[in-house]
Short mmCIF file of C-alpha atoms and ligand atoms in Angstrom, two decimals:
data_model
loop_
_atom_site.label_atom_id
_atom_site.label_comp_id
_atom_site.label_asym_id
_atom_site.label_seq_id
_atom_site.Cartn_x
_atom_site.Cartn_y
_atom_site.Cartn_z
CA MET A 105 115.87 121.46 102.99
CA HIS A 106 112.97 123.85 102.41
CA PHE A 107 109.57 122.15 102.18
CA ILE A 108 108.99 123.04 98.60
CA ASN A 109 112.30 121.70 97.54
CA LYS A 110 111.65 118.43 99.37
CA LEU A 111 108.38 118.31 97.46
CA VAL A 112 110.10 118.76 94.17
CA VAL A 113 112.79 116.20 94.97
CA ALA A 114 110.13 113.71 95.98
CA ALA A 115 108.24 114.35 92.85
CA LEU A 116 111.33 113.99 90.56
CA PRO A 117 110.52 110.39 89.44
CA ALA A 118 107.29 111.74 87.89
CA ILE A 119 109.12 114.54 86.02
CA PRO A 120 110.04 113.76 82.45
CA ARG A 121 113.61 112.69 82.18
CA PRO A 122 114.53 115.17 79.40
CA MET A 123 113.63 118.00 81.88
CA VAL A 124 115.56 116.54 84.69
CA ARG A 125 118.43 116.29 82.26
CA PHE A 126 118.10 119.87 81.31
CA PHE A 127 118.71 120.88 84.92
CA ALA A 128 121.35 118.25 85.45
CA SER A 129 123.40 119.65 82.67
CA ARG A 130 125.18 122.16 84.94
CA TYR A 131 126.53 119.33 87.05
CA ILE A 132 127.56 116.82 84.29
CA ALA A 133 130.19 117.38 81.67
CA GLY A 134 128.18 115.30 79.12
CA ASP A 135 127.58 111.81 78.04
CA SER A 136 130.94 111.01 76.42
CA LEU A 137 134.70 110.99 77.19
CA GLU A 138 135.12 113.62 74.54
CA ASP A 139 132.59 115.86 76.27
CA ALA A 140 134.49 115.49 79.53
CA VAL A 141 138.00 116.14 77.96
CA ALA A 142 136.48 119.43 76.38
CA CYS A 143 135.12 120.39 79.71
CA VAL A 144 138.54 119.75 81.48
CA GLN A 145 140.35 121.63 78.74
CA SER A 146 138.17 124.70 79.50
CA LEU A 147 138.65 124.46 83.17
CA ASN A 148 142.38 124.16 82.67
CA ALA A 149 142.32 127.42 80.62
CA GLU A 150 141.02 129.07 83.80
CA GLU A 151 143.69 127.54 85.95
CA VAL A 152 141.43 124.98 87.41
CA ARG A 153 142.41 121.31 87.70
CA ALA A 154 140.06 118.42 87.42
CA THR A 155 139.30 114.97 88.73
CA MET A 156 137.37 112.98 86.11
CA ASP A 157 134.63 110.50 87.21
CA VAL A 158 132.82 108.05 85.03
CA LEU A 159 129.25 108.06 86.48
CA GLY A 160 127.97 104.65 87.69
CA GLU A 161 127.62 103.23 91.16
CA ASP A 162 126.05 100.01 92.30
CA ILE A 163 126.29 97.40 89.57
CA PHE A 164 124.79 93.89 89.61
CA THR A 165 127.16 91.74 87.47
CA GLN A 166 130.94 91.22 87.02
CA GLU A 167 130.64 92.18 83.44
CA GLU A 168 129.33 95.59 84.46
CA ALA A 169 132.23 95.96 86.76
CA VAL A 170 134.63 95.04 84.10
CA ALA A 171 133.06 97.49 81.70
CA ALA A 172 133.35 100.26 84.39
CA ARG A 173 137.01 99.25 84.85
CA GLU A 174 137.65 99.60 81.11
CA GLN A 175 135.98 102.97 81.11
CA SER A 176 138.25 104.38 83.81
CA ILE A 177 141.12 102.98 81.89
CA ARG A 178 140.12 104.91 78.78
CA VAL A 179 139.86 107.98 80.80
CA LEU A 180 143.50 107.60 81.98
CA HIS A 181 144.67 107.19 78.46
CA ALA A 182 142.72 110.17 77.31
CA ILE A 183 144.27 112.32 80.13
CA ALA A 184 147.71 111.25 79.14
CA HIS A 185 147.07 111.44 75.34
CA GLU A 186 145.31 115.05 75.54
CA ARG A 187 147.87 116.21 78.29
CA ILE A 188 145.02 117.65 80.35
CA ASP A 189 145.58 118.51 84.04
CA SER A 190 143.26 116.01 85.64
CA ASN A 191 143.32 112.92 87.76
CA LEU A 192 140.75 110.25 88.19
CA SER A 193 138.18 109.46 90.92
CA ILE A 194 136.70 105.99 91.15
CA LYS A 195 133.78 104.47 93.15
CA LEU A 196 134.49 101.00 94.34
CA THR A 197 130.87 99.77 94.13
CA SER A 198 131.04 100.29 90.43
CA LEU A 199 134.05 98.10 90.29
CA GLY A 200 132.35 95.29 92.22
CA LEU A 201 132.84 95.99 95.95
CA LYS A 202 129.43 94.63 96.84
CA LEU A 203 129.76 91.63 94.60
CA ASP A 204 133.08 90.44 95.76
CA PRO A 205 135.86 92.56 97.52
CA GLU A 206 138.65 90.39 96.10
CA PHE A 207 137.38 90.77 92.58
CA CYS A 208 136.90 94.51 93.14
CA ARG A 209 140.50 94.87 94.36
CA GLU A 210 141.78 93.25 91.18
CA ASN A 211 139.79 95.64 89.04
CA VAL A 212 141.19 98.55 90.99
CA ARG A 213 144.70 97.05 90.64
CA GLU A 214 144.26 97.02 86.89
CA ILE A 215 143.27 100.72 86.82
CA LEU A 216 146.23 101.68 89.10
CA LYS A 217 148.64 99.78 86.94
CA VAL A 218 147.52 101.96 83.89
CA ALA A 219 147.54 105.12 86.13
CA SER A 220 150.98 104.52 87.39
CA SER A 221 152.28 104.01 83.95
CA HIS A 222 151.08 107.51 83.11
CA ASN A 223 151.95 108.89 86.53
CA ILE A 224 148.29 109.86 87.16
CA PHE A 225 146.97 110.20 90.74
CA VAL A 226 143.76 108.16 91.49
CA ARG A 227 141.26 109.19 94.31
CA PHE A 228 139.00 106.53 95.90
CA ASP A 229 135.59 108.18 96.43
CA MET A 230 133.70 107.21 99.60
CA GLU A 231 130.10 105.90 99.33
CA ASP A 232 127.58 105.14 102.08
CA HIS A 233 128.81 103.76 105.47
CA THR A 234 128.35 100.05 104.50
CA CYS A 235 131.23 100.63 102.09
CA THR A 236 133.62 102.35 104.28
CA THR A 237 135.55 99.54 105.77
CA GLY A 238 135.85 97.67 102.46
CA THR A 239 137.06 100.87 100.64
CA VAL A 240 139.62 101.72 103.32
CA GLU A 241 140.97 98.04 103.33
CA ILE A 242 141.33 97.99 99.60
CA PHE A 243 142.95 101.43 99.60
CA ARG A 244 145.49 100.53 102.27
CA THR A 245 146.51 97.26 100.71
CA LEU A 246 146.94 98.72 97.23
CA ARG A 247 148.71 101.76 98.48
CA LYS A 248 151.70 99.54 99.28
CA ASP A 249 152.17 98.86 95.54
CA PHE A 250 150.71 102.22 94.21
CA PRO A 251 151.65 105.24 96.29
CA ASN A 252 150.08 107.75 94.02
CA ILE A 253 146.52 107.35 95.36
CA GLY A 254 144.30 109.06 97.81
CA ILE A 255 140.94 108.40 99.67
CA VAL A 256 138.00 110.38 100.68
CA LEU A 257 136.84 110.68 104.33
CA GLN A 258 133.42 112.02 105.25
CA ALA A 259 133.09 114.51 108.13
CA TYR A 260 129.65 113.42 109.13
CA LEU A 261 130.64 109.86 110.09
CA ARG A 262 131.43 109.30 113.73
CA ARG A 263 134.24 106.93 112.87
CA THR A 264 136.05 109.34 110.61
CA GLU A 265 138.37 110.81 113.42
CA ASP A 266 139.64 107.32 114.06
CA ASP A 267 140.00 106.40 110.35
CA ALA A 268 141.92 109.80 109.82
CA ARG A 269 144.25 109.22 112.81
CA ALA A 270 145.28 105.87 111.59
CA MET A 271 145.92 107.10 107.96
CA ILE A 272 147.59 110.42 109.01
CA ALA A 273 150.28 108.36 110.60
CA GLU A 274 150.88 106.88 107.03
CA ARG A 275 150.76 110.39 105.39
CA VAL A 276 147.87 109.53 103.35
CA ASN A 277 146.50 111.99 100.78
CA PHE A 278 142.93 112.72 101.74
CA ARG A 279 139.95 114.45 100.31
CA LEU A 280 137.62 115.60 103.20
CA CYS A 281 133.98 116.31 102.50
CA LYS A 282 130.86 116.50 104.59
CA GLY A 283 129.29 113.29 103.19
CA ILE A 284 126.29 113.04 100.98
CA TYR A 285 124.43 109.81 101.81
CA ARG A 286 121.54 109.54 104.21
CA GLU A 287 122.97 107.95 107.41
CA ALA A 288 121.45 106.96 110.80
CA PRO A 289 122.36 108.92 113.87
CA GLU A 290 124.31 105.83 115.21
CA VAL A 291 126.89 106.29 112.47
CA ALA A 292 126.64 109.92 111.50
CA PHE A 293 126.32 113.30 113.04
CA GLN A 294 123.03 114.80 111.85
CA ALA A 295 123.08 118.49 112.77
CA ARG A 296 124.76 120.86 110.44
CA GLU A 297 126.82 122.48 113.10
CA GLU A 298 128.10 119.13 114.43
CA VAL A 299 129.16 118.09 110.86
CA GLN A 300 130.85 121.57 110.41
CA SER A 301 132.65 121.18 113.77
CA ASN A 302 133.89 117.60 113.13
CA TYR A 303 135.08 118.86 109.65
CA VAL A 304 137.17 121.52 111.07
CA LYS A 305 138.60 119.26 113.77
CA VAL A 306 139.55 116.52 111.39
CA LEU A 307 140.86 118.89 108.75
CA GLY A 308 143.17 120.43 111.55
CA GLN A 309 144.42 117.09 112.40
CA MET A 310 145.11 116.11 108.79
CA LEU A 311 146.97 119.33 107.96
CA ARG A 312 148.96 119.47 111.28
CA GLY A 313 149.88 115.84 110.70
CA GLY A 314 151.50 116.57 107.38
CA SER A 315 148.88 114.91 105.09
CA TYR A 316 147.96 116.49 101.73
CA VAL A 317 144.31 117.46 101.88
CA GLY A 318 141.77 118.11 99.12
CA ILE A 319 139.41 120.43 101.06
CA ALA A 320 136.14 119.57 99.29
CA THR A 321 133.31 121.95 100.20
CA HIS A 322 131.34 124.83 99.07
CA ASP A 323 130.46 125.86 102.56
CA THR A 324 131.96 129.36 103.32
CA VAL A 325 132.23 128.74 107.00
CA LEU A 326 134.47 125.75 106.30
CA ILE A 327 136.34 127.48 103.51
CA ASP A 328 137.03 130.46 105.86
CA ALA A 329 138.17 128.17 108.65
CA ALA A 330 140.53 126.27 106.28
CA CYS A 331 142.03 129.52 105.03
CA GLU A 332 142.73 130.63 108.50
CA MET A 333 144.33 127.35 109.34
CA ILE A 334 146.46 127.35 106.18
CA ARG A 335 147.67 130.86 107.14
CA GLU A 336 148.40 129.95 110.68
CA LEU A 337 150.29 126.85 109.74
CA GLY A 338 152.07 128.66 106.88
CA LEU A 339 151.21 125.81 104.41
CA GLY A 340 152.36 125.93 100.88
CA LYS A 341 150.43 124.72 97.76
CA ASP A 342 152.07 121.33 97.92
CA LYS A 343 150.08 120.60 101.18
CA TYR A 344 146.47 121.28 100.11
CA GLU A 345 143.91 122.24 97.50
CA PHE A 346 140.32 123.26 97.35
CA GLN A 347 137.96 120.98 95.62
CA MET A 348 134.47 121.68 94.33
CA LEU A 349 131.75 119.99 92.18
CA LEU A 350 131.16 121.06 88.56
CA GLY A 351 128.33 123.44 88.37
CA VAL A 352 128.33 124.53 92.06
CA ARG A 353 129.14 127.97 93.21
CA PRO A 354 131.46 128.93 90.28
CA GLU A 355 131.92 132.50 91.69
CA LEU A 356 133.37 131.04 94.85
CA ARG A 357 135.78 128.87 92.77
CA LYS A 358 137.01 132.00 90.84
CA LYS A 359 137.61 133.81 94.07
CA LEU A 360 139.73 130.94 95.38
CA VAL A 361 141.82 130.88 92.24
CA ALA A 362 142.04 134.63 92.34
CA ALA A 363 143.43 134.41 95.85
CA GLY A 364 146.18 132.04 94.67
CA HIS A 365 144.81 128.73 95.97
CA LYS A 366 144.95 125.46 93.96
CA VAL A 367 141.48 124.49 93.03
CA ARG A 368 140.37 121.21 91.43
CA LEU A 369 136.76 120.47 90.09
CA TYR A 370 135.08 117.21 90.16
CA VAL A 371 133.94 116.46 86.55
CA PRO A 372 131.50 113.58 86.27
CA PHE A 373 130.41 112.36 82.87
CA GLY A 374 128.62 109.47 81.32
CA SER A 375 125.22 107.91 80.73
CA TYR A 376 124.49 107.12 84.34
CA TRP A 377 123.82 110.75 85.21
CA TYR A 378 120.45 110.43 87.04
CA GLY A 379 121.40 109.32 90.46
CA TYR A 380 124.24 111.75 90.74
CA SER A 381 122.08 114.64 89.52
CA VAL A 382 119.32 113.84 92.09
CA ARG A 383 121.85 114.02 94.93
CA ARG A 384 123.02 117.39 93.66
CA PHE A 385 119.34 118.65 93.41
CA LYS A 386 118.84 117.79 97.08
CA GLU A 387 121.64 120.13 97.95
CA ASN A 388 120.50 122.87 95.70
CA PRO A 389 118.31 125.51 97.35
CA GLU A 390 117.24 126.94 94.09
CA ILE A 391 116.24 123.82 92.39
CA ALA A 392 112.43 123.90 93.28
CA GLY A 393 112.18 127.40 91.76
CA TYR A 394 113.87 126.18 88.53
CA ILE A 395 111.86 123.11 88.13
CA PHE A 396 108.47 124.92 88.93
CA LYS A 397 109.33 127.69 86.42
CA ALA A 398 110.26 125.11 83.65
CA LEU A 399 107.09 123.02 84.25
CA PHE A 400 105.01 126.25 84.09
CA LYS A 401 106.59 127.15 80.73
CA ILE A 402 106.04 123.68 79.40
CA ASN A 403 102.40 123.36 80.55
CA LYS A 404 101.47 126.88 79.37
P1 FDA B 534 126.52 122.56 101.80
O1 FDA B 534 125.80 121.52 101.27
O2 FDA B 534 126.16 123.13 103.11
O3 FDA B 534 126.80 123.63 100.66
C1 FDA B 534 127.25 125.02 100.97
C2 FDA B 534 126.54 125.98 99.93
O4 FDA B 534 126.95 125.62 98.57
C3 FDA B 534 125.03 125.83 99.99
O5 FDA B 534 124.51 126.69 100.86
C4 FDA B 534 124.82 126.18 98.55
O6 FDA B 534 124.75 127.64 98.44
C5 FDA B 534 125.87 125.67 97.74
N1 FDA B 534 125.53 124.36 97.14
C6 FDA B 534 125.83 123.13 97.64
N2 FDA B 534 125.46 122.12 96.78
C7 FDA B 534 124.92 122.86 95.75
C8 FDA B 534 124.31 122.29 94.57
N3 FDA B 534 124.25 121.03 94.25
N4 FDA B 534 123.81 123.30 93.69
C9 FDA B 534 123.87 124.60 94.02
N5 FDA B 534 124.45 125.09 95.07
C10 FDA B 534 124.88 124.19 95.98
N6 FDA B 534 130.46 113.06 99.17
C11 FDA B 534 130.59 111.86 99.54
O7 FDA B 534 129.76 111.28 100.35
N7 FDA B 534 131.60 110.99 99.03
C12 FDA B 534 132.50 111.51 98.12
O8 FDA B 534 133.37 110.82 97.73
C13 FDA B 534 132.38 112.90 97.70
N8 FDA B 534 133.14 113.45 96.84
C14 FDA B 534 133.12 114.81 96.54
C15 FDA B 534 134.03 115.49 95.96
C16 FDA B 534 134.08 116.88 95.89
C17 FDA B 534 135.09 117.62 94.96
C18 FDA B 534 133.05 117.68 96.46
C19 FDA B 534 132.98 119.13 96.48
C20 FDA B 534 132.15 117.04 97.24
C21 FDA B 534 132.04 115.63 97.30
N9 FDA B 534 131.21 114.95 98.06
C22 FDA B 534 131.18 113.68 98.40
C23 FDA B 534 129.82 115.82 98.46
C24 FDA B 534 129.96 116.32 99.79
O9 FDA B 534 129.94 115.23 100.76
C25 FDA B 534 128.76 117.19 100.05
O10 FDA B 534 127.55 116.58 99.96
C26 FDA B 534 128.65 118.40 99.20
O11 FDA B 534 129.97 118.87 98.84
C27 FDA B 534 127.84 119.46 99.73
O12 FDA B 534 128.38 119.91 100.95
P2 FDA B 534 129.14 121.32 101.20
O13 FDA B 534 130.28 121.03 102.11
O14 FDA B 534 129.44 121.92 99.94
O15 FDA B 534 128.07 122.25 102.06
#
């Protein structure tokens, strides 16, 4: 990250929340479920599918986990009721993974019961490496009862190739992303090229192994490599889709749709927007400029 961007990101806690919120608005569908439904409707009108996510990660009490579970269930009912083209993404820490994995599993089971009654696919997001084993375990046990689910693997983790191999054999539905959390060199590749190269390697294994893959990246090097592989393997649209984040590289998304690929956008919403937005700012090369300009106008 550029030095100035690093400085701005480090200074974020001191920047007034309304201003952070202003810049975050491109990445977040809004505070309410109604906002998120409206966002998905407009994406659907552009032939873009969605995966909706209620923002919220680490929680501290079982009551908070139950509240998160109920919010996800409301999203599922809304998807069915509004007939929008969306599935659901969930984060297991928000459902109690770190409090008690058994309790978390039961919360997820309740969500999956509702999802399966509406025939809606559910994706398990992947968080930092301390959550990987727990997330994979809960995913694999619940998949026996609920086949319409998928998991995320992160190309920066050294363990991912092994995780992928085990799950490709079970024809798991994957989302493959680079990985967003700060991880130590012992567990994760650090250099951009290493992460890219592991991404391409694991993607090839997944696609050749017959798994459905959500190719989640805005990196043109990876998108070009994926397109090449899709051509070579002669894969149809029932084998893959591209996935991007709301507010990131919309021009690239339009190109992919125009080229005939299936594209799905990650649509986060809710009141816990701050942590998610700060992660997006860290990835955004233009953010320093935006925030400086805004501060300048405000202080003038
Ligand atoms: P990279 O960060 O190199 O971005 C490529 C280019 O895209 C940049 O050069 C820039 O031009 C543009 N860009 C990227 N981010 C931007 C931003 N915020 N604002 C403006 N421009 C930007 N991670 C994780 O650990 N667990 C998960 O479950 C998920 N889930 C997930 C779902 C989906 C649909 C996506 C697309 C991504 C995730 N991620 C994730 C995040 C992922 O791990 C990764 O951090 C981001 O996608 C950024 O990596 P890229 O592959 O896009 O490359």
